[in-house]
Short mmCIF file of C-alpha atoms in Angstrom, two decimals:
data_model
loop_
_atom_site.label_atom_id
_atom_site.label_comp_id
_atom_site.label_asym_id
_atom_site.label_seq_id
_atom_site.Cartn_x
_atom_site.Cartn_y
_atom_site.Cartn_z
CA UNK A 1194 0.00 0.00 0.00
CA UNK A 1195 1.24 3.43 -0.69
CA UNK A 1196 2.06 5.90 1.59
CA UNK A 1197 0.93 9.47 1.43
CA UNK A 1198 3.05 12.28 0.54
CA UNK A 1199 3.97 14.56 3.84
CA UNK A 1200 2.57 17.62 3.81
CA UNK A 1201 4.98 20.28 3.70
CA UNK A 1202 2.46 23.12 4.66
CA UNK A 1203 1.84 21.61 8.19
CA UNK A 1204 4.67 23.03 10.23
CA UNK A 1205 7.13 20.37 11.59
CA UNK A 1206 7.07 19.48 15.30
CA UNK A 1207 9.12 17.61 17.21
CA UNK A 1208 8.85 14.14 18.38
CA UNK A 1209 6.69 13.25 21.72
CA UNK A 1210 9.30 13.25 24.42
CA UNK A 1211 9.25 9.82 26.66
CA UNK A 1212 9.00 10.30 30.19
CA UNK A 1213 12.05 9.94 32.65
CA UNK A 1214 12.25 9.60 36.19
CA UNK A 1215 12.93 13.40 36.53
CA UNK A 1216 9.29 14.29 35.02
CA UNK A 1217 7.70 11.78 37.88
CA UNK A 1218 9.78 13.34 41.08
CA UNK A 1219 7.93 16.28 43.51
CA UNK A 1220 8.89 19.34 43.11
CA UNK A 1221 12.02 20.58 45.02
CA UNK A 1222 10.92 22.20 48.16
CA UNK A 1223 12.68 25.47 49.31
CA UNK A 1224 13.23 26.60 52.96
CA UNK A 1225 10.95 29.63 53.67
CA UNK A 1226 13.96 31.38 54.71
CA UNK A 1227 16.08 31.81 52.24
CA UNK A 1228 19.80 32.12 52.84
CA UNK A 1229 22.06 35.07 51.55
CA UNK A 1230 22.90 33.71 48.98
CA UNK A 1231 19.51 32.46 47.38
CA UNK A 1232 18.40 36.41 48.38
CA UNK A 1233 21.37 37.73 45.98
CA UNK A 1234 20.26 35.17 43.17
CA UNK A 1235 16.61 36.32 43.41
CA UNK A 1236 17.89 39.41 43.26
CA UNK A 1237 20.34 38.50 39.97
CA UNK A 1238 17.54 36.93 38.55
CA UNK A 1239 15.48 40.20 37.03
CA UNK A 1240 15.82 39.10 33.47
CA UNK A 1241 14.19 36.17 34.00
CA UNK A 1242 11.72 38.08 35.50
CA UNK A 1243 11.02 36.75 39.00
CA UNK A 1244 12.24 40.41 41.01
CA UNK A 1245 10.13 43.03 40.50
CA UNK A 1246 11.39 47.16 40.97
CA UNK A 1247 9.84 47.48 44.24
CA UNK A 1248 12.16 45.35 45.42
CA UNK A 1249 15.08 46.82 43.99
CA UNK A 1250 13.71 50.10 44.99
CA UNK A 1251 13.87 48.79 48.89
CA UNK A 1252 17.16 47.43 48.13
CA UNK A 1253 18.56 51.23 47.40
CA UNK A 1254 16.85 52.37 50.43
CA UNK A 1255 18.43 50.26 53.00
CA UNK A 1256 21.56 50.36 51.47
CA UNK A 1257 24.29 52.08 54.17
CA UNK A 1258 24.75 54.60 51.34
CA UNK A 1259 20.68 54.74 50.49
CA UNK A 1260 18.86 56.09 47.27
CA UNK A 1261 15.74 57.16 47.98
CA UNK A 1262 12.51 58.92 46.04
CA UNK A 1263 10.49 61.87 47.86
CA UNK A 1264 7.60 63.79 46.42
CA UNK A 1265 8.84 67.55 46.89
CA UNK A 1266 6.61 67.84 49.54
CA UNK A 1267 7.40 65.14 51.41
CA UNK A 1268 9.10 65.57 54.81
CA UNK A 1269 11.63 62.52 54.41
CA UNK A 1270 14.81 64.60 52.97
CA UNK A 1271 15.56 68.49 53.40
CA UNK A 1272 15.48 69.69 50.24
CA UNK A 1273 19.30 71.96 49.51
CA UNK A 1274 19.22 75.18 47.93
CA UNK A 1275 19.83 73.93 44.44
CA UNK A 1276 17.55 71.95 44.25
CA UNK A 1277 14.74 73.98 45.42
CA UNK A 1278 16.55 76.61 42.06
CA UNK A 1279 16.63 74.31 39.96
CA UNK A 1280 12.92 73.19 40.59
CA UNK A 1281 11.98 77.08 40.43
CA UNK A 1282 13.19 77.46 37.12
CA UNK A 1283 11.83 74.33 35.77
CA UNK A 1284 8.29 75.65 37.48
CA UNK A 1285 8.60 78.60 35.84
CA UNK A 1286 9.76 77.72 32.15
CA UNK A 1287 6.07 76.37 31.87
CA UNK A 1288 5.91 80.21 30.18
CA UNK A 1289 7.44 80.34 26.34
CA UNK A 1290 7.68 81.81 23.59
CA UNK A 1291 4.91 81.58 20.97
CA UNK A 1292 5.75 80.88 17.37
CA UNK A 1293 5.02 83.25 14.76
CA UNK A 1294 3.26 80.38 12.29
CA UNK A 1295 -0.49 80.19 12.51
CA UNK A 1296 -1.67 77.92 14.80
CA UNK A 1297 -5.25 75.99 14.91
CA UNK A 1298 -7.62 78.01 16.76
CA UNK A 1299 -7.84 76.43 20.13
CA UNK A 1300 -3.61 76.13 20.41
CA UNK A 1301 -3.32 80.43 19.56
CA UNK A 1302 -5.67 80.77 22.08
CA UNK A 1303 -3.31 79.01 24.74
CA UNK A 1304 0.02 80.67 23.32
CA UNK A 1305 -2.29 83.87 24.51
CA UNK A 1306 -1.74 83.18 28.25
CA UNK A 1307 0.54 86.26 29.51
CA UNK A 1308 3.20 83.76 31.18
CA UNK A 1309 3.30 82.01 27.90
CA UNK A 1310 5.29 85.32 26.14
CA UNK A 1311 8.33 86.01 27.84
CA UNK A 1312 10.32 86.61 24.45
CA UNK A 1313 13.44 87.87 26.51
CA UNK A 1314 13.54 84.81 28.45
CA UNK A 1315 13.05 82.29 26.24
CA UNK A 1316 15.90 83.19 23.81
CA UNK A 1317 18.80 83.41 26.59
CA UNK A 1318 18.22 79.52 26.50
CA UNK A 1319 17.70 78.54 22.63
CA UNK A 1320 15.84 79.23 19.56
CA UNK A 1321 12.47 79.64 18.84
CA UNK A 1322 11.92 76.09 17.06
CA UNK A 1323 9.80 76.78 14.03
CA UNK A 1324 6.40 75.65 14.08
CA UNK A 1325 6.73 73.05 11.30
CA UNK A 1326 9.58 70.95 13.14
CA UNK A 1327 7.37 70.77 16.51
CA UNK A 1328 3.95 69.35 14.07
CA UNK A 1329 6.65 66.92 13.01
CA UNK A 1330 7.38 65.76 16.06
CA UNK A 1331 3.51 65.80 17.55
CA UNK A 1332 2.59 63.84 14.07
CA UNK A 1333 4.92 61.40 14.87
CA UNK A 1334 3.57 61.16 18.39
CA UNK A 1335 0.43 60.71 17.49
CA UNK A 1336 0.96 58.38 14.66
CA UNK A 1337 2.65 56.45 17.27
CA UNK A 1338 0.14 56.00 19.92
CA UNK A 1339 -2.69 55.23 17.13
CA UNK A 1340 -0.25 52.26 15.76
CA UNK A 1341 0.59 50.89 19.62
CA UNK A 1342 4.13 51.44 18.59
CA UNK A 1343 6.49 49.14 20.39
CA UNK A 1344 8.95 51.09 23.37
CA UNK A 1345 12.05 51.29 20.46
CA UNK A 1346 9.71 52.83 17.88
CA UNK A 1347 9.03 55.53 20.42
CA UNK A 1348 12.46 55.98 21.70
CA UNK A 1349 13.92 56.34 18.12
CA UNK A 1350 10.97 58.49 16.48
CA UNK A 1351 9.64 60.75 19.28
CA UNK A 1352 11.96 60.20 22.70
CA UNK A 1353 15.51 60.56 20.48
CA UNK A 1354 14.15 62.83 18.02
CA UNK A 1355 12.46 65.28 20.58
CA UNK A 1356 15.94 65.86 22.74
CA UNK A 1357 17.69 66.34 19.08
CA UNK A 1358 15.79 69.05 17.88
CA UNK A 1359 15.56 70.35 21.41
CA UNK A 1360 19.74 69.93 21.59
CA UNK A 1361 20.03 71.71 18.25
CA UNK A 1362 18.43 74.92 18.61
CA UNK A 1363 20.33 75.28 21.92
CA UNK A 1364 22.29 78.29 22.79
CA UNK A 1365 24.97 75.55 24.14
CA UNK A 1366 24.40 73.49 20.84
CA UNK A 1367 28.12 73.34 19.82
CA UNK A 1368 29.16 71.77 23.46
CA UNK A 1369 26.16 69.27 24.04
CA UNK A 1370 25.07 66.02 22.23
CA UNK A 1371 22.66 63.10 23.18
CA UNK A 1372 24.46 59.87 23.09
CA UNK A 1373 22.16 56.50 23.47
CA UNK A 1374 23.21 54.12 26.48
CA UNK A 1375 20.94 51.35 25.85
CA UNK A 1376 23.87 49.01 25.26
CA UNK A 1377 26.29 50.63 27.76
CA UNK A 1378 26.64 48.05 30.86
CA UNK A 1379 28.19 49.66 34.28
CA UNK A 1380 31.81 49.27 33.91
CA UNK A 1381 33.74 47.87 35.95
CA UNK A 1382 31.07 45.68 37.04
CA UNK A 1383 31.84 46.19 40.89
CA UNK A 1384 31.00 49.92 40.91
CA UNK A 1385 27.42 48.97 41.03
CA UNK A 1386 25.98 46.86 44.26
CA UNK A 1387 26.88 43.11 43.91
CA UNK A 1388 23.20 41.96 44.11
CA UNK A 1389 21.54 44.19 42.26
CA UNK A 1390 20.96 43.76 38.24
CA UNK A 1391 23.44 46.58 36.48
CA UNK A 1392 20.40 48.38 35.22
CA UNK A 1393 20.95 51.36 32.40
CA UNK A 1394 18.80 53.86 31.47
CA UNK A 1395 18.02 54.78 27.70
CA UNK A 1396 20.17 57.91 26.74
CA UNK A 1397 22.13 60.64 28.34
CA UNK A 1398 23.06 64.30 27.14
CA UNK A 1399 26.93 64.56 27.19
CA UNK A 1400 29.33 67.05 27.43
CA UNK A 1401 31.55 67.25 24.04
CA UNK A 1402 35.24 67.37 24.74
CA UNK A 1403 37.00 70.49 24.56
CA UNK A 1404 40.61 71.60 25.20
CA UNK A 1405 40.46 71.67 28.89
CA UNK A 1406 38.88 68.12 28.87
CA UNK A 1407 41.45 66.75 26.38
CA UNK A 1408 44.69 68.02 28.14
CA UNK A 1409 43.02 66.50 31.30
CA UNK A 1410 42.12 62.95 29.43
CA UNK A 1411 46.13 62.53 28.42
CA UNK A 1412 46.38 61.82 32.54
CA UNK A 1413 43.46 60.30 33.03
CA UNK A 1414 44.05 56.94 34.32
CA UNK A 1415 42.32 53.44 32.93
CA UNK A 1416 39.06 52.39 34.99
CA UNK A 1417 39.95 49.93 37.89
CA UNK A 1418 39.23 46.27 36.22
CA UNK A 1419 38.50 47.44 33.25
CA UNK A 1420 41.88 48.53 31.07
CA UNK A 1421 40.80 51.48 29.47
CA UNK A 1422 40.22 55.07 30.18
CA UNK A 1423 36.59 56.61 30.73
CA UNK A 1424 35.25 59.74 32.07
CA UNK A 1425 31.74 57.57 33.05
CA UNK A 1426 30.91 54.38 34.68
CA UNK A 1427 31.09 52.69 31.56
CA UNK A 1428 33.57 51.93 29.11
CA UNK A 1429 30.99 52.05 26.01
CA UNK A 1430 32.48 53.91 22.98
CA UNK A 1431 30.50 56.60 22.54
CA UNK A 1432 30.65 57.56 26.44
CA UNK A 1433 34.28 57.18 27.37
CA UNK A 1434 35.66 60.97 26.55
CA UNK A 1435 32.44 62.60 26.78
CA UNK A 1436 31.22 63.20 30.46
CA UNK A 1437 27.70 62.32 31.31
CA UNK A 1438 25.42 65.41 32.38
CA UNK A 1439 21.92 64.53 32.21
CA UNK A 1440 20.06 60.37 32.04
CA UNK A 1441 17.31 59.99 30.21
CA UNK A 1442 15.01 57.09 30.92
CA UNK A 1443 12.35 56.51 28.18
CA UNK A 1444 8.94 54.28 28.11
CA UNK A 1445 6.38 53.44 25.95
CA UNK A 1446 3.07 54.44 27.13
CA UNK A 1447 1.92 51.72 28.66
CA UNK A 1448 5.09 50.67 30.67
CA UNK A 1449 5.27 50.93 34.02
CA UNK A 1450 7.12 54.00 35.63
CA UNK A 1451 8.29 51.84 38.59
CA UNK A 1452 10.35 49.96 36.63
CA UNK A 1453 12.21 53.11 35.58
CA UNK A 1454 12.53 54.38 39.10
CA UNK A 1455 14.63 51.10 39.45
CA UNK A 1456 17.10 52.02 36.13
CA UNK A 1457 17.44 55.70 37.45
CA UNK A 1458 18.21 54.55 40.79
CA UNK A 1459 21.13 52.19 40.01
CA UNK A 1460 22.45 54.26 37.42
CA UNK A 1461 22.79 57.42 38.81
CA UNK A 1462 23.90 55.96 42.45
CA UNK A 1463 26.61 53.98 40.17
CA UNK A 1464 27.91 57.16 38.20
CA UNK A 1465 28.00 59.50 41.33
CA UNK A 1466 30.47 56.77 42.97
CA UNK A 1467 32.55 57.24 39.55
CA UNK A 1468 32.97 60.88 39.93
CA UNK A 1469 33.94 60.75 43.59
CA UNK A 1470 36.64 58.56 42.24
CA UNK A 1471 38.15 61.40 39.32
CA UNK A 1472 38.77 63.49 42.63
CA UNK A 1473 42.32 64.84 43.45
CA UNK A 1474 43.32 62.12 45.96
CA UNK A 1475 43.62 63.89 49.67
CA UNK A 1476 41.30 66.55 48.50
CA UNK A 1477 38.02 67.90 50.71
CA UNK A 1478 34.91 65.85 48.64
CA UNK A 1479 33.22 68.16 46.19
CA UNK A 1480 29.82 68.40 46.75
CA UNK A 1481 27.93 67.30 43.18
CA UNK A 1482 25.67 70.14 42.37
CA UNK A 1483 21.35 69.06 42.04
CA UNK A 1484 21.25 66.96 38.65
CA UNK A 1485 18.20 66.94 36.74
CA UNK A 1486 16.79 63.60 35.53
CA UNK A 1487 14.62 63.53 32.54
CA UNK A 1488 11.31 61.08 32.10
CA UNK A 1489 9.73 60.25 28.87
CA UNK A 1490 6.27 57.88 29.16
CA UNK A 1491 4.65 58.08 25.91
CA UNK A 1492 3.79 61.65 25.41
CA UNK A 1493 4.70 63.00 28.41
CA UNK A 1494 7.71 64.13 30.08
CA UNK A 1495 8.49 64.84 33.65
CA UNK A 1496 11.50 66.02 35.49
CA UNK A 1497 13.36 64.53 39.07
CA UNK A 1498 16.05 66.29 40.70
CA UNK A 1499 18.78 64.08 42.30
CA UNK A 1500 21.07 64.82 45.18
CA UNK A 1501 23.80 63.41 46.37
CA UNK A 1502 24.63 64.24 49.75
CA UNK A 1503 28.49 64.73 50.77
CA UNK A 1504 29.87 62.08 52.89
CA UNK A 1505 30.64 64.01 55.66
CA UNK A 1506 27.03 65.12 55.72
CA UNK A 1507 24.58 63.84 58.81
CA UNK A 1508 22.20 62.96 56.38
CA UNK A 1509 23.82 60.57 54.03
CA UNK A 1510 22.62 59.19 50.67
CA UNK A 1511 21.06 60.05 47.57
CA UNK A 1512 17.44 61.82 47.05
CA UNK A 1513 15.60 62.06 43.86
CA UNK A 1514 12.66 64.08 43.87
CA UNK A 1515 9.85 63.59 41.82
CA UNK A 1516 8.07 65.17 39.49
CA UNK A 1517 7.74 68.09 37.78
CA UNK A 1518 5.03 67.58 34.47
CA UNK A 1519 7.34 69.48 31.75
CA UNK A 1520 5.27 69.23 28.74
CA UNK A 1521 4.39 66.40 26.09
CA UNK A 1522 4.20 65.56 22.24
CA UNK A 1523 0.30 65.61 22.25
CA UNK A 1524 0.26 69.14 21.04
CA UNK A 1525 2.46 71.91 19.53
CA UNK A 1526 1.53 74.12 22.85
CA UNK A 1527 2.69 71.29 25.05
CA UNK A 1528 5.35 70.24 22.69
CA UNK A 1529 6.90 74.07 22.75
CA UNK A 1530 6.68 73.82 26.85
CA UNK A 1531 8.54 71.18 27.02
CA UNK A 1532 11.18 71.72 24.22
CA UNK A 1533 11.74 75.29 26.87
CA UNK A 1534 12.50 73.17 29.73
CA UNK A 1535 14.87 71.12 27.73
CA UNK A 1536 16.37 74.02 26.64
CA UNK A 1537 16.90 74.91 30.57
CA UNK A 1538 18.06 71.63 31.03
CA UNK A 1539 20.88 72.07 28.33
CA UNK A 1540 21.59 75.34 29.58
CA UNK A 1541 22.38 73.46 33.35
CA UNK A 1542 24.40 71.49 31.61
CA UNK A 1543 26.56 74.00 30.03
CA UNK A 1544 26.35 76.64 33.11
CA UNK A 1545 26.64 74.59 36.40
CA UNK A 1546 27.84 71.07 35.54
CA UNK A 1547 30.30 71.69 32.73
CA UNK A 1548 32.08 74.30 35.07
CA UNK A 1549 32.01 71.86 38.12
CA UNK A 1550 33.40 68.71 36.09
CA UNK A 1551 36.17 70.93 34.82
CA UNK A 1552 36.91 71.94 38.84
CA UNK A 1553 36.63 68.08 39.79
CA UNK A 1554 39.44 67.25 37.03
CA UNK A 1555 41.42 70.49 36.88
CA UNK A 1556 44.23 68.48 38.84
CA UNK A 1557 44.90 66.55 35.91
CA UNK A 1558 45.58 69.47 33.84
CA UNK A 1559 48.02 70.95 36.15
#
């Protein structure tokens, strides 16, 4: 008798699998106390996706060194005199400059608002970006949330392409750039907490090298561990001779903010422990001036200010405080607030941490 001919539309599978003894044992059972050990595995094991950020989160708080988030209101961490500036200015760059395109009716009617026309103001910060590059970048928004766009498609099209434009119509445009850290990892490895997951956040506004920064990086020694020279806690490329000044986490709108908490947490802790370590060795600590932190969910953008407090403070630790709503991609009104606030953000960059790097590596250039 003849035998049919396979079918080579059906897609193959694999043979049935006989049993074996291992498939007829119990389940292992596990002591309801786990030992150090199995706590640093659970804690290794967030890829796999059995920790969850809360618990990383509570890891950074009990820390000797803690990281800890506080609502600007809260009563958990004084808040330091930069901080409390740079949360002022953020507050009030919700005023900008309106663009001298026609706008729908219901957008002119916002750009109307007398906080929304300080013209003086505005420009000691950046450009006016014209009115056709911020419908651009809303279209693209938009286009995005109607497709469910995956997290990348955001980051690239709408995350990325919002800090570029906002980067190139900068008064500091020639000493800024955006560099993407997604596939930095912490370098050397034991800079970062041995049971916690070496977390990174999306992308990071650098500080270009000049000549003050390239005499310095001639002395600069190799990272501990690692062989090679960096200004940063990692040894990727496109981050070794240009200091970090501001991290960037991004997420697509429906991912969960906790998670990025987490990333910002172990990141930030993990580069602050790096620049303690460029110090002039026997020198009185520097204290790290207020850092802004920059949020992108979807649309919307928010901004935490971290402190580091010194180690000879009574208080000691890191605080980020959260969160000032900066503006969003949903329209060109919200879209020019926030590209004003990233222009502030630049200008920090430029004004107050450029100046304190150079004082933190000045030694070298002696």
């Amino acid at each position: 008798m003849r035998r049919p001919e396979a079918d080579t539309e059906i897609t193959p599978r694999p043979n049935k699998r006989r049993l074996v003894q291992d498939d007829l044992d119990p389940p292992q059972q596990f002591s309801p106390r786990p030992s150090q050990s199995d706590a640093s595995s659970e804690l290794e094991s967030h890829h796999s996706g059995r920790l969850s950020p809360t618990k990383q989160l509570a890891f950074l708080e009990d820390r000797e060194d803690p990281v800890i988030y506080c609502d600007f209101n809260s009563a958990r961490a004084e808040m330091s005199h930069d901080v409390q500036k740079l949360r002022a200015d953020a507050d009030e760059l919700a005023s900008l400059t309106a663009p001298d395109e026609d706008l729908e009716a219901g957008e002119r009617a916002r750009f109307c608002y007398p906080w929304a026309n300080d013209f003086k103001k505005r420009r000691k910060t950046g450009k006016i970006v014209s009115l056709s590059e911020v419908k651009r970048l809303t279209t693209t928004a938009i286009t995005c949330e109607d497709r469910r766009s995956h997290e990348n498609t955001w980051n690239e099209k709408v995350h990325l392409a919002t800090v570029q434009v906002a980067l190139a119509s900068s008064a500091h445009a020639a000493y800024l750039d955006v560099a993407s850290v997604k596939t930095a990892a912490i370098d050397p490895p034991n800079l970062a907490d041995e049971a916690l997951p070496k977390r990174v956040v999306d992308y990071a506004i650098v500080l270009l090298p000049e000549e003050r920064l390239s005499r310095a990086w001639k002395k600069l020694q190799p990272l501990p561990n690692a062989g090679i020279k960096s200004w940063n806690h990692t040894t990727t490329s496109d981050l070794r001779s240009t200091p970090i000044a501001v991290n960037i986490e991004t997420k697509a709108p429906n991912k969960s903010w906790t998670d990025g908490k987490a990333q910002l947490g172990i990141w930030t802790a993990t580069l602050f422990k790096r620049l303690l370590m460029l110090q002039e060795p026997g020198r009185e600590e520097l204290e790290i001036p207020a850092m802004p932190l920059l949020v992108a969910q979807g649309h919307d953008w928010h901004l935490l200010i971290i402190k580091k407090q010194p180690s000879s403070s009574a208080r000691r630790g890191t605080v980020i405080w959260q969160k000032i709503d900066i503006g969003s991609t949903r329209s060109c009104f919200d879209c020019y607030k926030l590209l004003a606030i990233l222009h502030l953000v630049a200008d920090w960059a430029y004004t107050i941490w450029r100046p304190w790097f150079c004082e933190l590596i000045e030694w070298m250039d002696r």
